[in-house]
PDB file of C-alpha atoms and ligand atoms in Angstrom:
ATOM      1  CA  UNK A   1      20.537  -2.520   9.081  1.00 51.00           C
ATOM      2  CA  UNK A   2      22.610  -0.610   6.530  1.00 55.00           C
ATOM      3  CA  UNK A   3      20.264   1.597   3.903  1.00 62.00           C
ATOM      4  CA  UNK A   4      21.957   2.520   0.733  1.00 68.00           C
ATOM      5  CA  UNK A   5      20.381   6.077   1.892  1.00 76.00           C
ATOM      6  CA  UNK A   6      22.516   8.536   4.326  1.00 74.00           C
ATOM      7  CA  UNK A   7      19.247   9.881   6.118  1.00 86.00           C
ATOM      8  CA  UNK A   8      15.034   9.826   5.624  1.00 95.00           C
ATOM      9  CA  UNK A   9      13.945   8.558   2.152  1.00 97.00           C
ATOM     10  CA  UNK A  10      10.663   7.350   0.155  1.00 98.00           C
ATOM     11  CA  UNK A  11      10.835   3.608  -0.795  1.00 98.00           C
ATOM     12  CA  UNK A  12       7.746   2.291  -2.963  1.00 98.00           C
ATOM     13  CA  UNK A  13       6.327  -1.007  -3.529  1.00 98.00           C
ATOM     14  CA  UNK A  14       3.748  -0.961  -6.363  1.00 98.00           C
ATOM     15  CA  UNK A  15       1.972  -3.951  -8.327  1.00 98.00           C
ATOM     16  CA  UNK A  16      -1.296  -5.538  -9.262  1.00 98.00           C
ATOM     17  CA  UNK A  17      -3.620  -7.604  -6.530  1.00 96.00           C
ATOM     18  CA  UNK A  18      -1.525 -10.695  -5.121  1.00 96.00           C
ATOM     19  CA  UNK A  19       1.944  -9.304  -6.501  1.00 97.00           C
ATOM     20  CA  UNK A  20       3.518  -9.848  -2.863  1.00 97.00           C
ATOM     21  CA  UNK A  21       3.397  -5.974  -1.799  1.00 97.00           C
ATOM     22  CA  UNK A  22       2.111  -6.886   1.541  1.00 95.00           C
ATOM     23  CA  UNK A  23       4.845  -9.597   1.749  1.00 96.00           C
ATOM     24  CA  UNK A  24       7.425  -7.377   0.464  1.00 97.00           C
ATOM     25  CA  UNK A  25       6.506  -4.600   3.146  1.00 97.00           C
ATOM     26  CA  UNK A  26       5.899  -7.009   5.779  1.00 96.00           C
ATOM     27  CA  UNK A  27       9.619  -8.484   4.842  1.00 97.00           C
ATOM     28  CA  UNK A  28      11.247  -5.517   5.084  1.00 97.00           C
ATOM     29  CA  UNK A  29       9.498  -4.207   8.395  1.00 97.00           C
ATOM     30  CA  UNK A  30      10.789  -7.279   9.830  1.00 96.00           C
ATOM     31  CA  UNK A  31      14.094  -6.888   9.390  1.00 96.00           C
ATOM     32  CA  UNK A  32      13.977  -3.300  10.481  1.00 96.00           C
ATOM     33  CA  UNK A  33      12.458  -4.878  13.756  1.00 95.00           C
ATOM     34  CA  UNK A  34      15.640  -7.426  13.625  1.00 96.00           C
ATOM     35  CA  UNK A  35      17.715  -4.622  13.764  1.00 96.00           C
ATOM     36  CA  UNK A  36      15.901  -3.081  16.664  1.00 95.00           C
ATOM     37  CA  UNK A  37      14.706   0.131  14.851  1.00 95.00           C
ATOM     38  CA  UNK A  38      11.542   1.869  15.997  1.00 94.00           C
ATOM     39  CA  UNK A  39       9.057   0.762  13.397  1.00 95.00           C
ATOM     40  CA  UNK A  40       5.436   2.168  12.882  1.00 95.00           C
ATOM     41  CA  UNK A  41       3.018   0.661  10.327  1.00 96.00           C
ATOM     42  CA  UNK A  42      -0.126   1.953   9.470  1.00 96.00           C
ATOM     43  CA  UNK A  43      -3.128   0.430   7.234  1.00 95.00           C
ATOM     44  CA  UNK A  44      -6.615   1.763   6.049  1.00 94.00           C
ATOM     45  CA  UNK A  45      -9.154   0.835   8.508  1.00 92.00           C
ATOM     46  CA  UNK A  46     -12.394  -0.424   7.421  1.00 76.00           C
ATOM     47  CA  UNK A  47     -14.720   1.255  10.287  1.00 65.00           C
ATOM     48  CA  UNK A  48     -13.966   5.102  11.447  1.00 63.00           C
ATOM     49  CA  UNK A  49     -11.449   4.221  14.597  1.00 64.00           C
ATOM     50  CA  UNK A  50      -8.049   3.732  15.147  1.00 69.00           C
ATOM     51  CA  UNK A  51      -7.047   0.391  16.599  1.00 74.00           C
ATOM     52  CA  UNK A  52      -4.229  -2.099  16.648  1.00 80.00           C
ATOM     53  CA  UNK A  53      -4.275  -4.397  13.917  1.00 84.00           C
ATOM     54  CA  UNK A  54      -2.337  -6.087  11.257  1.00 89.00           C
ATOM     55  CA  UNK A  55      -0.911  -6.268   8.107  1.00 89.00           C
ATOM     56  CA  UNK A  56      -1.484  -9.427   6.353  1.00 86.00           C
ATOM     57  CA  UNK A  57      -0.408 -10.852   3.034  1.00 83.00           C
ATOM     58  CA  UNK A  58      -2.478 -13.509   0.748  1.00 82.00           C
ATOM     59  CA  UNK A  59      -0.379 -16.424   1.978  1.00 80.00           C
ATOM     60  CA  UNK A  60      -0.407 -15.536   6.060  1.00 82.00           C
ATOM     61  CA  UNK A  61       2.356 -13.326   7.177  1.00 83.00           C
ATOM     62  CA  UNK A  62       1.538 -10.849   9.332  1.00 86.00           C
ATOM     63  CA  UNK A  63       2.918  -7.492  11.044  1.00 89.00           C
ATOM     64  CA  UNK A  64       1.482  -5.821  13.766  1.00 91.00           C
ATOM     65  CA  UNK A  65      -0.185  -2.264  12.696  1.00 94.00           C
ATOM     66  CA  UNK A  66      -2.286   0.321  13.926  1.00 94.00           C
ATOM     67  CA  UNK A  67      -5.693   0.703  11.537  1.00 95.00           C
ATOM     68  CA  UNK A  68      -6.417   4.515  10.801  1.00 95.00           C
ATOM     69  CA  UNK A  69      -9.340   6.230   8.758  1.00 94.00           C
ATOM     70  CA  UNK A  70      -7.229   8.682   7.201  1.00 94.00           C
ATOM     71  CA  UNK A  71      -3.880  10.803   7.001  1.00 96.00           C
ATOM     72  CA  UNK A  72      -5.008  13.284   9.698  1.00 94.00           C
ATOM     73  CA  UNK A  73      -5.035   9.515  11.853  1.00 94.00           C
ATOM     74  CA  UNK A  74      -1.775   8.889  10.628  1.00 94.00           C
ATOM     75  CA  UNK A  75      -0.556  12.356  11.811  1.00 93.00           C
ATOM     76  CA  UNK A  76      -2.384  12.258  15.167  1.00 91.00           C
ATOM     77  CA  UNK A  77      -0.487   8.892  15.879  1.00 89.00           C
ATOM     78  CA  UNK A  78       2.548  10.036  14.877  1.00 88.00           C
ATOM     79  CA  UNK A  79       2.409  13.250  16.782  1.00 68.00           C
ATOM     80  CA  UNK A  80       0.302  12.036  19.838  1.00 58.00           C
ATOM     81  CA  UNK A  81       3.628   9.406  20.479  1.00 56.00           C
ATOM     82  CA  UNK A  82       6.214  11.940  19.897  1.00 53.00           C
ATOM     83  CA  UNK A  83       4.258  14.707  22.361  1.00 51.00           C
ATOM     84  CA  UNK A  84       3.956  11.980  24.675  1.00 51.00           C
ATOM     85  CA  UNK A  85       7.592  10.826  24.733  1.00 50.00           C
ATOM     86  CA  UNK A  86       8.992  14.538  24.594  1.00 50.00           C
ATOM     87  CA  UNK A  87      11.800  13.873  22.083  1.00 50.00           C
ATOM     88  CA  UNK A  88      12.437  13.606  18.700  1.00 55.00           C
ATOM     89  CA  UNK A  89      15.117  10.961  19.606  1.00 57.00           C
ATOM     90  CA  UNK A  90      11.966   8.393  20.051  1.00 68.00           C
ATOM     91  CA  UNK A  91      10.236   9.275  16.709  1.00 81.00           C
ATOM     92  CA  UNK A  92       9.943   6.048  14.555  1.00 93.00           C
ATOM     93  CA  UNK A  93      12.803   5.396  12.396  1.00 95.00           C
ATOM     94  CA  UNK A  94      11.011   3.501   9.878  1.00 96.00           C
ATOM     95  CA  UNK A  95       7.167   4.344   9.117  1.00 97.00           C
ATOM     96  CA  UNK A  96       5.505   1.482   6.925  1.00 97.00           C
ATOM     97  CA  UNK A  97       1.925   2.224   5.330  1.00 97.00           C
ATOM     98  CA  UNK A  98       0.043  -0.647   3.399  1.00 97.00           C
ATOM     99  CA  UNK A  99      -3.081   0.118   1.086  1.00 96.00           C
ATOM    100  CA  UNK A 100      -1.565   3.624   0.075  1.00 97.00           C
ATOM    101  CA  UNK A 101      -4.372   3.742  -2.606  1.00 95.00           C
ATOM    102  CA  UNK A 102      -6.794   4.065  -0.416  1.00 93.00           C
ATOM    103  CA  UNK A 103      -5.472   7.435   1.494  1.00 95.00           C
ATOM    104  CA  UNK A 104      -5.931  10.694  -0.258  1.00 93.00           C
ATOM    105  CA  UNK A 105      -3.583  12.918  -1.557  1.00 96.00           C
ATOM    106  CA  UNK A 106      -2.853  14.515   1.835  1.00 96.00           C
ATOM    107  CA  UNK A 107      -0.354  11.529   2.235  1.00 97.00           C
ATOM    108  CA  UNK A 108       2.357  12.947  -0.470  1.00 98.00           C
ATOM    109  CA  UNK A 109       3.206  15.789   2.202  1.00 97.00           C
ATOM    110  CA  UNK A 110       3.390  13.448   5.484  1.00 97.00           C
ATOM    111  CA  UNK A 111       5.443  10.569   3.456  1.00 97.00           C
ATOM    112  CA  UNK A 112       7.234  13.854   2.266  1.00 97.00           C
ATOM    113  CA  UNK A 113       7.885  15.437   5.583  1.00 95.00           C
ATOM    114  CA  UNK A 114       8.574  12.260   7.307  1.00 95.00           C
ATOM    115  CA  UNK A 115      11.352  11.621   4.669  1.00 96.00           C
ATOM    116  CA  UNK A 116      12.547  14.877   5.119  1.00 95.00           C
ATOM    117  CA  UNK A 117      12.794  14.375   8.710  1.00 93.00           C
ATOM    118  CA  UNK A 118      15.134  11.456   8.390  1.00 94.00           C
ATOM    119  CA  UNK A 119      12.311   8.569   8.432  1.00 96.00           C
ATOM    120  CA  UNK A 120      12.623   5.454   6.303  1.00 97.00           C
ATOM    121  CA  UNK A 121       8.868   5.922   4.450  1.00 98.00           C
ATOM    122  CA  UNK A 122       8.063   2.745   2.756  1.00 98.00           C
ATOM    123  CA  UNK A 123       4.465   2.728   1.312  1.00 98.00           C
ATOM    124  CA  UNK A 124       2.872  -0.036  -0.443  1.00 98.00           C
ATOM    125  CA  UNK A 125      -0.142   0.140  -2.957  1.00 97.00           C
ATOM    126  CA  UNK A 126      -1.686  -0.713  -6.379  1.00 97.00           C
ATOM    127  CA  UNK A 127      -0.319   1.658  -9.058  1.00 97.00           C
ATOM    128  CA  UNK A 128      -3.075   0.665 -11.110  1.00 97.00           C
ATOM    129  CA  UNK A 129      -6.687   0.421 -10.841  1.00 94.00           C
ATOM    130  CA  UNK A 130      -9.397  -2.207 -12.141  1.00 94.00           C
ATOM    131  CA  UNK A 131      -9.419   0.000 -15.263  1.00 95.00           C
ATOM    132  CA  UNK A 132      -5.641   0.008 -15.617  1.00 96.00           C
ATOM    133  CA  UNK A 133      -5.749   3.860 -14.368  1.00 95.00           C
ATOM    134  CA  UNK A 134      -3.340   5.283 -12.337  1.00 96.00           C
ATOM    135  CA  UNK A 135      -4.265   5.083  -8.836  1.00 95.00           C
ATOM    136  CA  UNK A 136      -5.092   7.968  -6.729  1.00 94.00           C
ATOM    137  CA  UNK A 137      -1.642   9.744  -5.358  1.00 95.00           C
ATOM    138  CA  UNK A 138       0.296   6.919  -6.137  1.00 97.00           C
ATOM    139  CA  UNK A 139       1.591   8.391  -9.215  1.00 97.00           C
ATOM    140  CA  UNK A 140       2.977  11.335  -7.071  1.00 97.00           C
ATOM    141  CA  UNK A 141       4.856   9.187  -4.910  1.00 98.00           C
ATOM    142  CA  UNK A 142       6.123   6.938  -7.596  1.00 98.00           C
ATOM    143  CA  UNK A 143       7.562  10.218  -9.264  1.00 98.00           C
ATOM    144  CA  UNK A 144       9.314  11.504  -6.025  1.00 98.00           C
ATOM    145  CA  UNK A 145      10.592   8.014  -4.295  1.00 98.00           C
ATOM    146  CA  UNK A 146      14.055   7.414  -3.735  1.00 97.00           C
ATOM    147  CA  UNK A 147      13.432   3.574  -4.778  1.00 97.00           C
ATOM    148  CA  UNK A 148      10.625   2.081  -6.554  1.00 98.00           C
ATOM    149  CA  UNK A 149       9.798  -1.665  -6.823  1.00 98.00           C
ATOM    150  CA  UNK A 150       7.165  -2.660  -9.276  1.00 98.00           C
ATOM    151  CA  UNK A 151       6.033  -6.549  -8.308  1.00 98.00           C
ATOM    152  CA  UNK A 152       4.036  -8.459 -10.903  1.00 98.00           C
ATOM    153  CA  UNK A 153       1.659 -10.860  -9.770  1.00 98.00           C
ATOM    154  CA  UNK A 154       0.517 -14.500 -11.937  1.00 98.00           C
ATOM    155  CA  UNK A 155      -1.855 -14.067 -14.602  1.00 98.00           C
ATOM    156  CA  UNK A 156      -5.124 -16.194 -13.754  1.00 97.00           C
ATOM    157  CA  UNK A 157      -6.039 -16.401 -17.364  1.00 98.00           C
ATOM    158  CA  UNK A 158      -2.557 -17.859 -19.288  1.00 98.00           C
ATOM    159  CA  UNK A 159       0.322 -17.789 -16.242  1.00 98.00           C
ATOM    160  CA  UNK A 160       2.045 -14.736 -17.631  1.00 98.00           C
ATOM    161  CA  UNK A 161       3.593 -12.397 -15.462  1.00 98.00           C
ATOM    162  CA  UNK A 162       0.543  -9.800 -14.425  1.00 98.00           C
ATOM    163  CA  UNK A 163       0.605  -6.540 -14.289  1.00 98.00           C
ATOM    164  CA  UNK A 164      -2.972  -5.488 -13.680  1.00 98.00           C
ATOM    165  CA  UNK A 165      -6.069  -6.085 -11.522  1.00 96.00           C
ATOM    166  CA  UNK A 166      -9.585  -7.507 -13.235  1.00 96.00           C
ATOM    167  CA  UNK A 167     -12.582  -6.341 -11.285  1.00 95.00           C
ATOM    168  CA  UNK A 168     -15.237  -8.909 -11.774  1.00 94.00           C
ATOM    169  CA  UNK A 169     -18.556  -8.476 -11.209  1.00 91.00           C
ATOM    170  CA  UNK A 170     -20.975 -11.766 -11.125  1.00 88.00           C
ATOM    171  CA  UNK A 171     -18.012 -13.399 -13.058  1.00 90.00           C
ATOM    172  CA  UNK A 172     -18.417 -10.650 -15.826  1.00 92.00           C
ATOM    173  CA  UNK A 173     -15.674  -7.982 -16.222  1.00 94.00           C
ATOM    174  CA  UNK A 174     -16.252  -4.680 -14.828  1.00 93.00           C
ATOM    175  CA  UNK A 175     -17.574  -1.723 -16.669  1.00 92.00           C
ATOM    176  CA  UNK A 176     -15.187   1.309 -16.905  1.00 90.00           C
ATOM    177  CA  UNK A 177     -17.811   3.742 -15.297  1.00 89.00           C
ATOM    178  CA  UNK A 178     -18.971   1.255 -12.348  1.00 84.00           C
ATOM    179  CA  UNK A 179     -18.989   2.683  -8.931  1.00 74.00           C
ATOM    180  CA  UNK A 180     -16.210   1.569  -6.814  1.00 66.00           C
ATOM    181  CA  UNK A 181     -18.642   0.204  -4.351  1.00 65.00           C
ATOM    182  CA  UNK A 182     -21.435  -1.868  -5.725  1.00 68.00           C
ATOM    183  CA  UNK A 183     -24.547  -2.499  -3.435  1.00 69.00           C
ATOM    184  CA  UNK A 184     -25.576  -6.070  -3.504  1.00 70.00           C
ATOM    185  CA  UNK A 185     -23.055  -7.206  -6.279  1.00 71.00           C
ATOM    186  CA  UNK A 186     -20.906 -10.431  -6.072  1.00 84.00           C
ATOM    187  CA  UNK A 187     -17.129  -8.819  -6.646  1.00 88.00           C
ATOM    188  CA  UNK A 188     -14.240 -10.470  -7.218  1.00 92.00           C
ATOM    189  CA  UNK A 189     -10.534  -9.765  -8.313  1.00 94.00           C
ATOM    190  CA  UNK A 190      -8.017 -11.757 -10.279  1.00 96.00           C
ATOM    191  CA  UNK A 191      -4.417 -10.554 -11.416  1.00 98.00           C
ATOM    192  CA  UNK A 192      -4.224 -10.712 -15.192  1.00 98.00           C
ATOM    193  CA  UNK A 193      -1.683  -9.648 -18.015  1.00 98.00           C
ATOM    194  CA  UNK A 194      -1.960  -6.577 -20.065  1.00 98.00           C
ATOM    195  CA  UNK A 195      -3.438  -9.192 -22.998  1.00 98.00           C
ATOM    196  CA  UNK A 196      -6.074 -10.571 -20.816  1.00 98.00           C
ATOM    197  CA  UNK A 197      -6.973  -7.715 -18.626  1.00 98.00           C
ATOM    198  CA  UNK A 198     -10.388  -6.338 -19.740  1.00 96.00           C
ATOM    199  CA  UNK A 199     -12.891  -3.825 -19.235  1.00 93.00           C
ATOM    200  CA  UNK A 200     -16.274  -3.203 -20.293  1.00 90.00           C
ATOM    201  CA  UNK A 201     -17.427  -0.304 -21.960  1.00 88.00           C
TER     202      UNK A 201
HETATM  203  P1  LIG T   1      -0.468  -8.006  -2.752  1.00 63.59           P
HETATM  204  O1  LIG T   1      -0.161  -7.222  -1.538  1.00 63.59           O
HETATM  205  O2  LIG T   1       0.123  -7.432  -3.538  1.00 63.59           O
HETATM  206  O3  LIG T   1      -2.173  -8.294  -2.671  1.00 63.59           O
HETATM  207  P2  LIG T   1       0.043 -10.469  -0.738  1.00 63.59           P
HETATM  208  O4  LIG T   1       1.329 -10.388  -0.324  1.00 63.59           O
HETATM  209  O5  LIG T   1      -0.749 -10.034  -0.109  1.00 63.59           O
HETATM  210  O6  LIG T   1       0.181  -9.333  -2.472  1.00 63.59           O
HETATM  211  O7  LIG T   1       0.161 -11.911  -1.508  1.00 63.59           O
HETATM  212  C1  LIG T   1       1.216 -12.283  -2.193  1.00 63.59           C
HETATM  213  C2  LIG T   1       0.635 -13.940  -2.465  1.00 63.59           C
HETATM  214  O8  LIG T   1      -0.473 -14.369  -2.902  1.00 63.59           O
HETATM  215  C3  LIG T   1       1.547 -14.693  -3.351  1.00 63.59           C
HETATM  216  O9  LIG T   1       3.136 -14.803  -2.558  1.00 63.59           O
HETATM  217  C4  LIG T   1       0.836 -15.874  -3.600  1.00 63.59           C
HETATM  218  O10 LIG T   1       0.743 -17.092  -2.341  1.00 63.59           O
HETATM  219  C5  LIG T   1      -0.720 -15.489  -3.224  1.00 63.59           C
HETATM  220  N1  LIG T   1      -1.344 -15.365  -4.770  1.00 63.59           N
HETATM  221  C6  LIG T   1      -2.787 -16.076  -5.127  1.00 63.59           C
HETATM  222  N2  LIG T   1      -3.194 -15.925  -5.802  1.00 63.59           N
HETATM  223  C7  LIG T   1      -2.059 -15.382  -6.657  1.00 63.59           C
HETATM  224  C8  LIG T   1      -1.623 -14.848  -7.958  1.00 63.59           C
HETATM  225  N3  LIG T   1      -2.586 -15.078  -9.274  1.00 63.59           N
HETATM  226  N4  LIG T   1      -0.466 -14.643  -8.523  1.00 63.59           N
HETATM  227  C9  LIG T   1       0.516 -14.659  -7.785  1.00 63.59           C
HETATM  228  N5  LIG T   1       0.229 -15.044  -6.343  1.00 63.59           N
HETATM  229  C10 LIG T   1      -0.716 -15.158  -6.298  1.00 63.59           C
END
């Protein structure tokens, strides 16, 4: 698989919910697997242990992944494997990570270290939170990446390209200062364009 980059590098895939970020990550990872490259895929776990899992798109495609609690878990998994296999050549050639916005700022130095060590790092996640504010470490990753793909979804109100994720609580637009986790509330998300994205203050 020919890469336009000579060595390791950082590819970032961003956009709102339903924009096809997971689909695009799965497409790139599948091509690397077809090329018989050593690939490892990670995603955040909902419980607090790491386990075998899969990245799945809303349309139903999947690729095997390890669900991890945090960046330290990713490090442990990578270095654990390297120590076991006792050779640099057994390190993955491609590392994919989905839902990057849920990891802490310590994901940045890990992604950079992997890219510096020759790994093709593919990161997918939300660029904006439900308030349309930059999400966590994503601005930093976007600035440092060799390649950025910004995807759009379809606005559920007007059908235009959607760049934002609308958070609804009991069917109503969420408030700017609503907590990220609302106990007992019925919460959902829709893709919206700039015009139809609403935040209540
Ligand atoms: P993401 O990872 O960005 O949330 P996925 O790759 O999981 O996106 O899913 C993208 C798929 O979601 C699309 O290919 C389409 O089948 C479906 N979909 C559902 N609602 C929408 C929407 N409003 N706009 C675009 N795609 C949508």
